Structures are given as structure tokens and as C-alpha cells.
Coordinates of C-alpha atoms and ligand atoms in Angstrom, one line a residue:
M11 CA 36.9 -42.4 -4.5
Q12 CA 34.1 -45.1 -3.7
I13 CA 31.9 -45.7 -6.1
D14 CA 28.6 -48.3 -4.3
V15 CA 25.8 -49.7 -7.3
F16 CA 22.9 -51.2 -6.0
T17 CA 22.1 -53.9 -8.8
L18 CA 20.5 -57.1 -8.7
F19 CA 22.5 -58.1 -11.5
P20 CA 26.3 -57.2 -10.1
H21 CA 28.0 -59.3 -11.8
W22 CA 27.7 -57.2 -15.0
F23 CA 30.2 -55.4 -12.9
D24 CA 32.8 -57.9 -13.2
W25 CA 33.3 -57.1 -17.4
F26 CA 33.6 -53.2 -16.5
R27 CA 36.1 -54.0 -13.6
T28 CA 38.6 -55.6 -16.0
Q29 CA 38.2 -52.0 -19.0
R30 CA 41.7 -50.6 -18.4
H31 CA 40.7 -47.2 -17.1
V32 CA 38.4 -48.6 -14.6
T33 CA 41.8 -51.4 -13.0
N34 CA 43.8 -47.5 -13.1
A35 CA 41.5 -46.4 -10.7
L36 CA 41.4 -48.8 -9.1
A37 CA 45.3 -49.6 -8.9
N38 CA 45.6 -46.4 -7.5
G39 CA 42.8 -47.1 -4.0
H40 CA 40.0 -46.1 -5.6
G41 CA 36.6 -48.4 -5.1
L42 CA 33.8 -50.0 -7.1
D43 CA 31.6 -51.9 -5.4
A44 CA 28.5 -53.5 -6.6
I45 CA 25.8 -55.2 -4.0
D46 CA 23.2 -57.2 -4.5
P47 CA 19.5 -56.2 -2.4
R48 CA 18.6 -59.8 -3.0
A49 CA 21.7 -60.4 -0.7
T50 CA 19.9 -58.5 2.1
T51 CA 16.0 -58.8 1.4
P52 CA 13.7 -58.8 4.1
L53 CA 11.7 -60.8 2.4
K54 CA 11.3 -64.9 1.3
A55 CA 13.4 -66.7 -1.3
G56 CA 14.8 -63.5 -2.5
K57 CA 12.1 -61.2 -3.2
V58 CA 13.1 -57.6 -4.3
D59 CA 10.4 -56.1 -6.0
D60 CA 6.1 -56.2 -6.3
V61 CA 3.1 -55.6 -8.4
P62 CA 2.2 -51.4 -9.1
F63 CA -0.4 -50.2 -7.4
G64 CA -2.9 -49.3 -8.7
G65 CA -2.1 -51.8 -11.4
G66 CA -0.3 -51.4 -14.5
A67 CA 2.8 -53.3 -16.5
G68 CA 5.4 -54.2 -14.9
M69 CA 7.3 -54.5 -11.2
V70 CA 8.5 -52.1 -8.5
L71 CA 11.5 -52.3 -6.8
R72 CA 9.9 -52.0 -3.0
V73 CA 11.2 -49.4 -0.3
D74 CA 11.7 -52.0 2.4
V75 CA 14.8 -53.6 -0.1
V76 CA 16.4 -50.5 -0.8
E77 CA 16.1 -49.7 2.9
A78 CA 17.8 -52.8 4.1
A79 CA 20.4 -53.2 1.3
L80 CA 21.4 -49.2 2.6
R81 CA 20.9 -49.9 6.1
A82 CA 23.6 -53.0 5.3
R83 CA 26.1 -51.3 3.4
Y84 CA 26.2 -48.4 5.2
G85 CA 25.3 -48.9 9.0
A86 CA 22.7 -46.4 9.0
D87 CA 18.9 -45.0 8.6
P88 CA 19.3 -44.0 4.4
V89 CA 16.9 -40.8 5.2
E90 CA 20.5 -39.8 7.3
L91 CA 22.9 -41.2 4.5
R92 CA 21.7 -39.2 2.2
E93 CA 22.8 -35.9 4.4
T94 CA 26.8 -37.2 4.4
R95 CA 26.8 -38.8 0.2
R96 CA 25.2 -38.3 -3.5
V97 CA 23.0 -40.9 -3.6
I98 CA 21.5 -40.9 -7.0
A99 CA 19.3 -43.4 -8.7
L100 CA 19.7 -44.1 -12.3
T101 CA 16.0 -43.5 -14.2
P102 CA 15.5 -42.4 -17.5
G103 CA 13.7 -38.6 -16.5
G104 CA 16.1 -37.7 -14.5
R105 CA 18.2 -34.9 -14.6
L106 CA 20.9 -35.7 -17.9
L107 CA 23.9 -36.4 -16.9
D108 CA 27.0 -33.9 -19.0
D109 CA 31.1 -33.5 -18.7
A110 CA 30.9 -30.8 -15.9
L111 CA 28.3 -32.8 -13.9
A112 CA 31.2 -35.3 -14.2
D113 CA 33.0 -33.1 -12.7
T114 CA 31.3 -32.5 -10.2
L115 CA 31.2 -36.0 -9.4
A116 CA 34.1 -36.8 -10.6
A117 CA 35.3 -34.6 -6.9
E118 CA 33.1 -36.6 -4.1
E119 CA 35.0 -38.6 -2.0
D120 CA 31.7 -41.4 -2.3
I121 CA 29.1 -41.5 -4.8
T122 CA 26.2 -44.1 -4.7
L123 CA 24.2 -45.1 -7.1
L124 CA 21.0 -47.2 -7.0
C125 CA 19.8 -49.2 -10.0
G126 CA 16.4 -49.9 -10.9
R127 CA 15.0 -52.3 -13.2
Y128 CA 11.3 -52.8 -14.8
E129 CA 9.5 -50.1 -14.1
G130 CA 11.8 -48.9 -12.0
F131 CA 11.4 -47.9 -7.9
D132 CA 8.7 -47.3 -5.4
Q133 CA 8.4 -43.7 -5.5
R134 CA 9.1 -43.3 -1.5
V135 CA 13.1 -44.5 -2.9
I136 CA 13.6 -41.0 -4.4
D137 CA 12.0 -39.1 -2.3
H138 CA 13.3 -40.4 0.5
F139 CA 17.1 -42.2 0.0
C140 CA 18.2 -40.0 -2.6
T141 CA 19.9 -36.9 -3.3
E142 CA 19.7 -37.1 -7.3
E143 CA 18.0 -38.7 -10.2
L144 CA 20.3 -39.0 -13.0
S145 CA 19.3 -40.3 -16.6
I146 CA 21.8 -40.6 -19.1
G147 CA 19.4 -39.5 -22.1
R148 CA 15.9 -39.5 -23.1
Y149 CA 15.4 -43.4 -23.9
V150 CA 14.4 -46.1 -21.6
L151 CA 17.2 -49.4 -20.1
A152 CA 16.0 -52.0 -19.0
G153 CA 17.4 -51.2 -16.0
G154 CA 20.2 -48.8 -14.8
E155 CA 23.5 -51.1 -15.1
L156 CA 24.0 -49.2 -18.0
A157 CA 23.6 -46.2 -16.8
A158 CA 25.4 -47.2 -14.3
M159 CA 28.5 -47.7 -15.9
V160 CA 28.4 -45.1 -18.0
V161 CA 28.6 -42.7 -14.9
A162 CA 30.8 -44.7 -13.3
D163 CA 33.2 -44.8 -16.7
T164 CA 33.2 -40.9 -17.3
V165 CA 33.8 -40.3 -13.7
L166 CA 36.4 -43.1 -12.9
R167 CA 38.4 -41.6 -16.0
K168 CA 38.8 -38.0 -14.9
L169 CA 40.2 -39.3 -11.6
P170 CA 44.3 -38.9 -12.4
G171 CA 46.7 -41.7 -13.8
S172 CA 43.0 -43.1 -15.4
L173 CA 43.6 -42.4 -18.5
G174 CA 47.7 -43.3 -19.7
H175 CA 48.4 -39.5 -21.1
A176 CA 47.7 -37.1 -18.1
D177 CA 46.0 -34.5 -20.7
S178 CA 43.9 -37.3 -21.9
A179 CA 41.0 -35.8 -19.9
A180 CA 41.5 -32.2 -19.4
E181 CA 41.3 -31.0 -22.9
E182 CA 38.2 -32.9 -24.4
S183 CA 35.7 -33.0 -25.6
F184 CA 33.0 -29.9 -23.2
S185 CA 35.5 -29.4 -21.3
P186 CA 36.3 -26.0 -20.4
A187 CA 39.5 -26.5 -21.9
L188 CA 37.1 -26.4 -24.9
E189 CA 34.6 -23.8 -24.1
G190 CA 33.2 -27.0 -23.3
G191 CA 32.4 -27.3 -27.4
P192 CA 33.0 -30.7 -28.9
E193 CA 36.6 -31.9 -29.2
Y194 CA 38.8 -31.1 -33.1
P195 CA 39.9 -34.1 -35.3
H196 CA 42.5 -35.8 -34.4
Y197 CA 44.6 -37.3 -37.6
T198 CA 47.7 -39.8 -37.6
R199 CA 49.9 -41.7 -39.8
P200 CA 50.0 -42.4 -42.9
A201 CA 49.8 -38.2 -43.6
D202 CA 48.6 -39.0 -47.1
W203 CA 46.5 -41.5 -47.7
R204 CA 44.7 -42.4 -51.2
G205 CA 45.0 -39.0 -51.5
W206 CA 43.2 -37.6 -48.3
T207 CA 45.7 -35.4 -46.2
V208 CA 46.3 -34.1 -43.0
P209 CA 45.6 -29.9 -42.3
D210 CA 49.4 -29.1 -42.7
V211 CA 49.4 -27.1 -39.2
L212 CA 49.3 -30.8 -37.4
L213 CA 52.9 -30.8 -39.2
S214 CA 54.1 -27.5 -39.3
G215 CA 55.8 -27.8 -35.4
H216 CA 54.4 -24.8 -34.2
H217 CA 52.7 -25.4 -31.5
E218 CA 50.6 -22.0 -30.7
Q219 CA 49.6 -22.7 -34.6
I220 CA 48.1 -26.0 -33.6
R221 CA 47.0 -25.2 -30.6
Q222 CA 44.8 -21.8 -32.7
W223 CA 43.9 -24.7 -35.2
R224 CA 42.3 -26.9 -32.9
L225 CA 40.1 -24.3 -30.9
E226 CA 39.0 -23.4 -34.1
Q227 CA 37.9 -26.8 -35.3
S228 CA 36.3 -27.2 -31.6
R229 CA 34.4 -23.8 -31.9
R230 CA 33.1 -24.3 -35.3
R231 CA 31.7 -28.4 -35.0
A232 CA 30.2 -26.6 -31.6
G233 CA 28.1 -24.6 -34.4
G234 CA 26.4 -27.1 -34.8
P235 CA 26.1 -30.9 -36.4
L236 CA 28.4 -31.2 -39.0
P237 CA 27.2 -32.3 -42.9
Ligands
ADE317 N1 16.9 -46.5 -16.3 C1 16.5 -46.9 -17.5 N2 16.5 -46.2 -18.0 C2 17.7 -45.3 -18.0 C3 18.4 -43.9 -18.3 N3 17.9 -43.3 -19.8 N4 19.1 -43.1 -18.3 C4 19.3 -43.7 -16.7 N5 18.8 -44.6 -16.2 C5 17.8 -45.3 -16.5

């Protein structure tokens, strides 16, 4: 798949691209590009934002600037673009990201993520160019970049070959394999540390019993937060 991120801070993604599951995904033919709307702005001196009509604090990303950036990238009217791909604005009030949505996004060929800054986007960007708004939580970040990385992180790690072990993403928190519940606890060596022992079943070698125990643990955790 190809993930395009429109951001005023494209270099932030240089670090992200060096993370193992991301390098694996890129080596497997997937793409992650960070595109700077400042590079294609029709305004003087690299201007991309403006004061809000009606007054108020902060700056708003302009609709003409976002249109120019999308047109330059895709060679099409962004109003039509959203018929053929998911164009997602990252906003604090958008649909909350969860594992099921990450699965859906991971099944797409291409997605576009738009990062707002300051006071966010001119509403016409969202109304006319985007298919949806996505939030990573009900708190306000200084911009959409970290949110875009969260989305890209959880989506890319789901692609076959991104993680070291093929099953790592199949049976993990919130996956259908665990009925949407949180993951069971993990233990590794030493089996006894200061008298803190590992549940016997995990040392038993009985795969079916281990599977049952893990599912039970996941169900228990789903019942509410641990004390
Ligand atoms: N931009 C600012 N805050 C955000 C959030 N919580 N989720 C997604 N995008 C954002």
C-alpha cells in the first residue's frame, strides 16, 4: 500500500521511516511519502495559513494551499480524488482510531493523511477534499503529525512481513482472535524471580491448555481495568 502524508514538517517522518516495521514494509514494496504543501503553495513566501474569519487565536491551513498540494501530487481535482481513495484529515474530534479501523485501512491500496497545524484546517478542506476525519484520542496535539505516525504505525505493522514473526499481529490486543479484548499477559525467563513465578500452565507444554488460559486471561482483562 501507499501512505501519503501531507505535512508542513516532512522531515519528522525521516525518523519514523527508520523504525524496523516501517523499513520492513518499505522493503516489501509499500510506500510512505511525506509531502510538504509549502512546496506547492500558490501564495508568496511559502505562506500556507491565515487568520480565522471571525477572529480568534491561531492560524488556519488554507483550502487553496491544500488544493494545490493535492493537485500537484495526484494531477486531479481533489473533489474527485476522494471518490477513488480515502483522504483522511487528522483532527482531535474525528472518528476514534481503533484496531478494526486500522484493519480496514491496512486493506486499502492507497491512503492520504492530511496533517493540520495550529488551529487546523479551513473547514472546506474537510467538507470537499476528505472522506473522513480521524482522531487518535480526545486530546489536542500541536498538529496532526504524531497522529499520522500513529495511524501509519498501526496500519503498516499489520501488513504481512512487517513484523518479525508472522503471528505477532494476528493474536494481539483487540484482534478478532481475542474476541476484541486486550492481550493476555506474557512471561519469559527467568521462570522464578524473587519468588515471582510464572503460571504453571505456560511451562506445561500443553498447547490447547495454554490457548484456553490465554483466552480466559484476555476475557478477564476485557471485564475492566486491572486493579
Ligand atoms: N490533531 C490534533 N490533535 C489530534 C488528535 N488528537 N488526533 C488526530 N489529529 C489531531
